[in-house]
Coordinates of C-alpha atoms in Angstrom, one line a residue:
X5 CA -25.5 3.9 9.7
X6 CA -28.7 2.8 8.3
X7 CA -29.8 -0.2 9.0
X8 CA -30.8 -0.9 4.9
X9 CA -27.0 -1.0 4.5
X10 CA -26.2 -4.8 6.2
X11 CA -27.4 -7.8 4.6
X12 CA -29.7 -10.4 7.0
X13 CA -28.9 -13.6 6.5
X14 CA -31.0 -16.6 9.0
X15 CA -30.7 -13.6 12.0
X16 CA -27.1 -12.6 11.7
X17 CA -26.1 -10.0 10.6
X18 CA -23.3 -9.4 7.8
X19 CA -21.4 -6.5 6.9
X20 CA -21.0 -4.3 4.6
X21 CA -18.9 -5.6 1.0
X22 CA -15.8 -6.3 2.3
X23 CA -12.7 -3.5 0.6
X24 CA -10.6 -5.3 -1.8
X25 CA -7.3 -6.0 -0.5
X26 CA -3.7 -4.5 -1.7
X27 CA -2.7 -7.6 -4.4
X28 CA -6.6 -8.6 -5.4
X29 CA -6.4 -9.3 -9.2
X30 CA -10.4 -8.5 -10.6
X31 CA -9.1 -4.8 -8.2
X32 CA -7.0 -4.8 -10.2
X33 CA -8.5 -5.0 -13.8
X34 CA -10.6 -1.7 -12.6
X35 CA -8.2 0.8 -11.4
X36 CA -9.1 4.2 -12.7
X37 CA -7.3 7.2 -14.3
X38 CA -7.8 10.5 -12.0
X39 CA -5.6 13.2 -12.3
X40 CA -6.0 14.2 -8.7
X41 CA -4.1 17.8 -9.6
X42 CA -7.8 18.3 -11.3
X43 CA -9.5 17.6 -8.5
X44 CA -10.8 19.5 -4.7
X45 CA -12.4 18.4 -1.9
X46 CA -15.1 17.2 -2.1
X47 CA -16.2 15.7 1.2
X48 CA -15.0 17.1 4.7
X49 CA -11.5 15.4 6.4
X50 CA -12.5 13.9 9.2
X51 CA -9.6 11.3 10.4
X52 CA -6.5 11.0 10.8
X53 CA -5.4 7.1 11.5
X54 CA -1.0 8.8 12.0
X55 CA 0.2 4.5 13.4
X56 CA 2.5 3.8 11.8
X57 CA 2.8 1.0 8.9
X58 CA 1.7 -2.6 10.6
X59 CA 0.0 -1.3 13.5
X60 CA -3.4 -0.6 12.1
X61 CA -4.3 -4.5 10.9
X62 CA -5.2 -7.4 12.8
X63 CA -2.9 -9.5 10.5
X64 CA -0.2 -11.5 12.1
X65 CA 2.7 -12.9 10.2
X66 CA 2.6 -16.6 10.0
X67 CA 6.5 -16.7 8.8
X68 CA 9.5 -15.0 9.1
X69 CA 10.0 -15.2 5.3
X70 CA 7.7 -16.1 2.1
X71 CA 5.2 -13.4 2.7
X72 CA 6.3 -11.7 -1.0
X73 CA 3.6 -11.5 -3.8
X74 CA 3.5 -10.0 -7.0
X75 CA 1.7 -6.6 -7.4
X76 CA 0.3 -6.6 -10.7
X77 CA -1.8 -4.3 -12.2
X78 CA -4.1 -3.9 -15.6
X79 CA -4.5 -1.9 -18.6
X80 CA -5.5 -1.3 -21.7
X81 CA -3.2 -1.3 -24.5
X82 CA -4.6 -1.5 -28.5
X83 CA -7.4 -3.6 -27.1
X84 CA -4.9 -6.6 -25.4
X85 CA -5.1 -6.5 -21.7
X86 CA -1.1 -7.3 -20.5
X87 CA 0.2 -6.6 -17.0
X88 CA 2.0 -3.8 -15.3
X89 CA 3.8 -5.6 -12.0
X90 CA 5.9 -5.8 -10.1
X91 CA 6.6 -6.9 -6.6
X92 CA 5.1 -6.0 -3.2
X93 CA 3.8 -7.6 -0.1
X94 CA 0.8 -8.4 0.4
X95 CA 0.1 -8.3 3.5
X96 CA -3.7 -8.5 4.7
X97 CA -6.9 -6.8 4.9
X98 CA -5.6 -3.1 7.1
X99 CA -8.4 -3.6 9.6
X100 CA -8.6 -0.4 10.5
X101 CA -9.1 1.1 7.6
X102 CA -12.4 -1.7 6.6
X103 CA -13.2 -0.3 10.4
X104 CA -13.9 3.3 9.2
X105 CA -15.5 2.3 5.7
X106 CA -17.9 0.5 8.3
X107 CA -18.5 2.9 9.9
X108 CA -19.5 4.8 6.7
X109 CA -16.0 7.5 6.5
X110 CA -15.5 7.1 2.6
X111 CA -13.7 7.3 1.8
X112 CA -10.3 6.0 3.9
X113 CA -6.9 6.4 1.9
X114 CA -4.3 3.9 2.8
X115 CA -1.3 2.4 -0.1
X116 CA -3.7 0.2 -1.6
X117 CA -5.5 3.0 -3.7
X118 CA -1.4 3.8 -5.0
X119 CA -1.1 -0.3 -5.9
X120 CA -4.4 -1.2 -7.0
X121 CA -7.3 2.0 -7.3
X122 CA -5.8 4.8 -9.0
X123 CA -2.0 4.4 -9.5
X124 CA -1.9 7.7 -10.6
X125 CA -2.0 9.3 -7.7
X126 CA 1.8 8.5 -7.6
X127 CA 2.6 11.3 -9.5
X128 CA 1.7 14.0 -6.6
X129 CA 2.9 11.6 -3.7
X130 CA 6.3 11.6 -5.6
X131 CA 5.5 15.8 -6.0
X132 CA 4.9 15.5 -1.7
X133 CA 8.2 13.4 -1.3
X134 CA 10.1 15.9 -3.4
X135 CA 8.8 18.7 -1.8
X136 CA 10.1 17.2 1.9
X137 CA 12.7 15.5 1.5
X138 CA 14.7 17.9 -1.8
X139 CA 13.2 20.4 -2.4
X140 CA 16.4 22.7 -4.2
X141 CA 16.5 19.3 -5.9
X142 CA 13.3 19.5 -7.7
X143 CA 12.5 23.2 -7.3
X144 CA 9.9 21.4 -5.8
X145 CA 6.9 23.7 -3.2
X146 CA 5.5 22.2 0.4
X147 CA 2.7 21.1 0.2
X148 CA -1.1 23.1 1.1
X149 CA -3.9 21.9 1.9
X150 CA -5.0 22.8 -1.8
X151 CA -2.7 20.5 -2.5
X152 CA -3.4 17.9 -0.1
X153 CA -7.5 19.0 -0.9
X154 CA -7.0 17.5 -4.4
X155 CA -5.1 14.5 -4.0
X156 CA -7.4 13.7 -0.3
X157 CA -10.0 15.2 -1.2
X158 CA -12.6 12.6 -1.5
X159 CA -11.7 11.2 1.1
X160 CA -12.7 11.2 4.7
X161 CA -9.9 9.9 6.5
X162 CA -6.3 8.9 6.5
X163 CA -4.6 5.9 7.3
X164 CA -1.7 4.2 6.7
X165 CA 1.7 5.0 4.3
X166 CA 2.4 7.5 2.6
X167 CA 0.1 10.2 4.7
X168 CA 1.3 8.8 7.8
X169 CA 5.1 10.3 6.4
X170 CA 3.4 13.3 6.7
X171 CA 1.7 14.0 9.5
X172 CA 3.8 17.1 10.6
X173 CA 2.2 18.7 7.1
X174 CA -1.1 17.4 7.1
X175 CA -1.9 17.8 11.4
X176 CA -1.8 21.7 10.0
X177 CA -3.6 21.8 7.0
X178 CA -7.1 19.9 8.6
X179 CA -6.4 20.8 12.7
X180 CA -10.1 20.0 13.2
X181 CA -9.8 16.4 12.7
X182 CA -9.5 13.6 15.2
X183 CA -6.7 11.5 15.1
X184 CA -6.2 7.5 15.9
X185 CA -2.8 6.8 17.3
X186 CA -3.3 2.9 16.6
X187 CA -0.1 1.4 18.5
X188 CA 0.9 -2.7 19.3
X189 CA 1.0 -5.0 22.4
X190 CA 4.0 -3.8 22.2
X191 CA 7.4 -1.6 20.8
X192 CA 8.9 -5.6 20.5
X193 CA 6.0 -7.3 18.9
X194 CA 5.5 -3.8 16.0
X195 CA 9.2 -4.7 14.8
X196 CA 8.7 -8.2 14.0
X197 CA 6.0 -8.4 11.9
X198 CA 7.5 -4.7 9.7
X199 CA 10.5 -6.5 9.7
X200 CA 9.1 -10.3 9.0
X201 CA 6.8 -8.8 6.2
X202 CA 7.4 -5.1 4.8
X203 CA 10.9 -5.3 5.5
X204 CA 11.1 -8.6 3.3
X205 CA 9.6 -7.0 1.3
X206 CA 12.7 -4.3 0.6
X207 CA 15.3 -6.3 0.5
X208 CA 13.6 -8.2 -3.0
X209 CA 13.1 -5.4 -4.4
X210 CA 16.5 -4.4 -4.6
X211 CA 18.4 -5.2 -7.7
X212 CA 18.9 -8.5 -8.8
X213 CA 22.5 -9.4 -7.7
X214 CA 23.3 -11.6 -11.5
X215 CA 23.9 -10.3 -15.3
X216 CA 20.5 -13.1 -15.7
X217 CA 18.5 -11.5 -13.6
X218 CA 19.4 -8.0 -14.0
X219 CA 18.8 -8.6 -17.7
X220 CA 15.4 -10.8 -17.2
X221 CA 14.5 -7.5 -15.4
X222 CA 15.8 -5.2 -17.7
X223 CA 14.5 -6.6 -21.0
X224 CA 11.1 -8.7 -20.2
X225 CA 9.4 -7.9 -16.8
X226 CA 7.0 -5.0 -17.0
X227 CA 7.3 -2.0 -16.3
X228 CA 6.1 1.0 -14.2
X229 CA 8.4 3.7 -13.4
X230 CA 6.1 5.8 -11.5
X231 CA 5.4 2.8 -9.0
X232 CA 8.5 2.3 -8.3
X233 CA 9.1 6.1 -8.4
X234 CA 7.3 5.9 -5.6
X235 CA 9.0 3.2 -3.7
X236 CA 12.5 4.4 -4.9
X237 CA 11.7 7.7 -2.8
X238 CA 10.4 5.6 0.2
X239 CA 13.1 3.7 0.5
X240 CA 15.2 6.5 0.0
X241 CA 14.1 8.9 2.1
X242 CA 11.7 7.9 4.3
X243 CA 13.8 7.1 7.7
X244 CA 12.0 4.3 8.9
X245 CA 12.7 2.7 6.2
X246 CA 16.4 3.1 6.5
X247 CA 16.5 2.3 10.1
X248 CA 14.3 -0.8 10.8
X249 CA 16.6 -2.3 7.6
X250 CA 19.6 -1.6 9.6
X251 CA 18.2 -3.3 12.2
X252 CA 17.1 -6.3 10.3
X253 CA 20.5 -6.6 8.1
X254 CA 21.8 -6.2 12.1
X255 CA 19.4 -8.9 13.3
X256 CA 19.1 -6.5 16.1
X257 CA 15.2 -4.4 17.2
X258 CA 17.2 -1.8 19.0
X259 CA 17.0 1.5 16.7
X260 CA 13.4 0.6 15.6
X261 CA 11.8 0.0 19.5
X262 CA 13.6 3.3 20.1
X263 CA 11.7 5.2 17.0
X264 CA 8.2 3.5 17.0
X265 CA 8.0 4.7 21.1
X266 CA 9.5 8.4 19.7
X267 CA 7.3 8.4 16.7
X268 CA 4.4 7.7 19.0
X269 CA 5.3 9.6 22.2
X270 CA 5.6 12.5 19.3
X271 CA 2.8 12.2 18.0
X272 CA 1.2 12.4 21.7
X273 CA 3.1 15.9 22.3
X274 CA 1.3 17.3 19.3
X275 CA -2.1 16.8 18.5
X276 CA -4.5 17.7 22.3
X277 CA -5.8 14.2 23.8
X278 CA -9.4 15.8 23.7
X279 CA -8.4 15.0 19.9
X280 CA -6.6 12.0 20.4
X281 CA -7.6 8.2 20.8
X282 CA -4.9 5.9 20.9
X283 CA -6.1 2.7 20.6
X284 CA -5.2 -1.4 19.8
X285 CA -6.9 -3.1 17.2
X286 CA -7.2 -5.8 19.3
X287 CA -10.0 -3.8 21.0
X288 CA -11.9 -3.4 18.6
X289 CA -15.0 -1.6 17.8
X290 CA -16.2 0.7 21.0
X291 CA -13.4 2.5 21.7
X292 CA -13.2 4.1 18.5
X293 CA -17.4 3.8 18.2
X294 CA -17.0 6.1 21.4
X295 CA -14.1 8.4 19.4
X296 CA -15.9 9.1 17.2
X297 CA -19.0 9.2 18.3
X298 CA -21.2 7.1 16.4
X299 CA -22.9 3.9 16.9
X300 CA -20.7 0.1 17.0
X301 CA -21.5 -1.8 14.5
X302 CA -23.8 -5.1 14.6
X303 CA -21.3 -7.2 12.7
X304 CA -17.9 -8.4 14.5
X305 CA -14.7 -5.6 14.0
X306 CA -12.7 -7.0 10.8
X307 CA -10.3 -9.4 10.9
X308 CA -8.1 -11.0 7.6
X309 CA -8.7 -14.2 5.7
X310 CA -7.7 -17.0 6.3
X311 CA -4.9 -18.1 5.7
X312 CA -5.5 -21.0 3.1
X313 CA -7.5 -17.7 1.5
X314 CA -3.9 -15.8 1.4
X315 CA -2.1 -19.0 0.0
X316 CA -4.5 -19.0 -2.6
X317 CA -4.4 -15.3 -4.0
X318 CA -0.6 -15.8 -3.3
X319 CA 0.0 -19.1 -6.3
X320 CA -2.8 -16.9 -8.4
X321 CA -1.4 -14.1 -8.9
X322 CA 2.5 -15.0 -9.2
X323 CA 0.9 -17.4 -11.7
X324 CA 0.3 -14.3 -14.0
X325 CA 3.7 -12.6 -13.1
X326 CA 5.5 -15.6 -14.6
X327 CA 3.3 -15.9 -17.2
X328 CA 3.7 -12.4 -18.6
X329 CA 7.5 -12.2 -18.3
X330 CA 7.2 -15.7 -20.3
X331 CA 4.7 -14.5 -22.6
X332 CA 7.0 -10.9 -23.0
X333 CA 9.8 -14.0 -23.6
X334 CA 7.8 -15.3 -26.2
X335 CA 7.0 -12.4 -28.3
X336 CA 10.8 -11.5 -27.7
X337 CA 12.3 -14.8 -28.8
X338 CA 10.5 -16.5 -31.4
X339 CA 10.1 -14.5 -33.6
X340 CA 14.0 -13.7 -33.7
X341 CA 14.6 -17.8 -33.9
X342 CA 12.2 -17.6 -36.4
X343 CA 14.1 -15.0 -38.0
X344 CA 17.7 -16.4 -37.8
X345 CA 16.2 -20.2 -39.0
X346 CA 14.7 -18.1 -42.0
X347 CA 17.9 -16.6 -42.9
X348 CA 19.6 -19.5 -42.5
X349 CA 17.7 -21.5 -44.7
X350 CA 17.9 -19.5 -47.4
X351 CA 21.7 -18.5 -47.2
X352 CA 22.3 -22.3 -47.6
X353 CA 19.8 -22.7 -50.8
X354 CA 22.0 -19.8 -52.3
X355 CA 24.7 -21.3 -52.5

């Protein structure tokens, strides 16, 4: 990487600009609306990162709850800004994605691409999920390399869900790509991290239990049918989610540990050793740069933001989402009340 791509201040090398994290308010004001079906490959896909979610981040959960925030996406309608959102998980910047971006791999696909970069990507991911898990019911055909090139043609690398759901398909489509399998310190550490973050998110995404909760969601909460369709498909069909959630509800980790171990063993069985790197992101730059045959950057390996920053972002997003619900309620109820009062006044005068 050219030295001109970094800034120097007081003889300290600063990293390139950081990619906005999942749930970043500023980023959500600038989402794109690209129809990937109209795209094709413009850069080579060089790296498939097939580690399970929660293995490619240096983020450690500081709590087993209160990790949930609100996902808000900004759109424009009739010249007025509104928030289109739903509950989502903010787990901190994925270290491996940012590391690959720092090394010049552009772009790097990640779950954040659906949530707050180009939400329309969910259209093709829904097609891919339908074709994989319900081909007879949806009449969708399995994705070929042409389909993957449309969806991922702007990317030189992939990480995280949903790409790891299609690890077999991507390995078959891109046999020339190098493969990185990220791991945690132990299977138990991975289960704990997943259950305390994404597991809590999945629990929160269940339909409201009370009549009032169901009514408020139906009547006033912003809708995102495309994103919800994607989420519902993943929860329904991705076996890892079901295993982790059953263990979470039972208060155990036995089946989840088996899944993690079995999955990692399968990746190592499918990928030739010369194309595979097994790494823990705690190892930093050296194994990654050696494997990719690139120079080690002069700045530190990407880390998550501080707890204080995390808390501030969380509070800001929750305020926005709560505000739009209250605004939707006001737009609906205030005119109705005014109409009722006006009608009552007219009726009383006419008597």
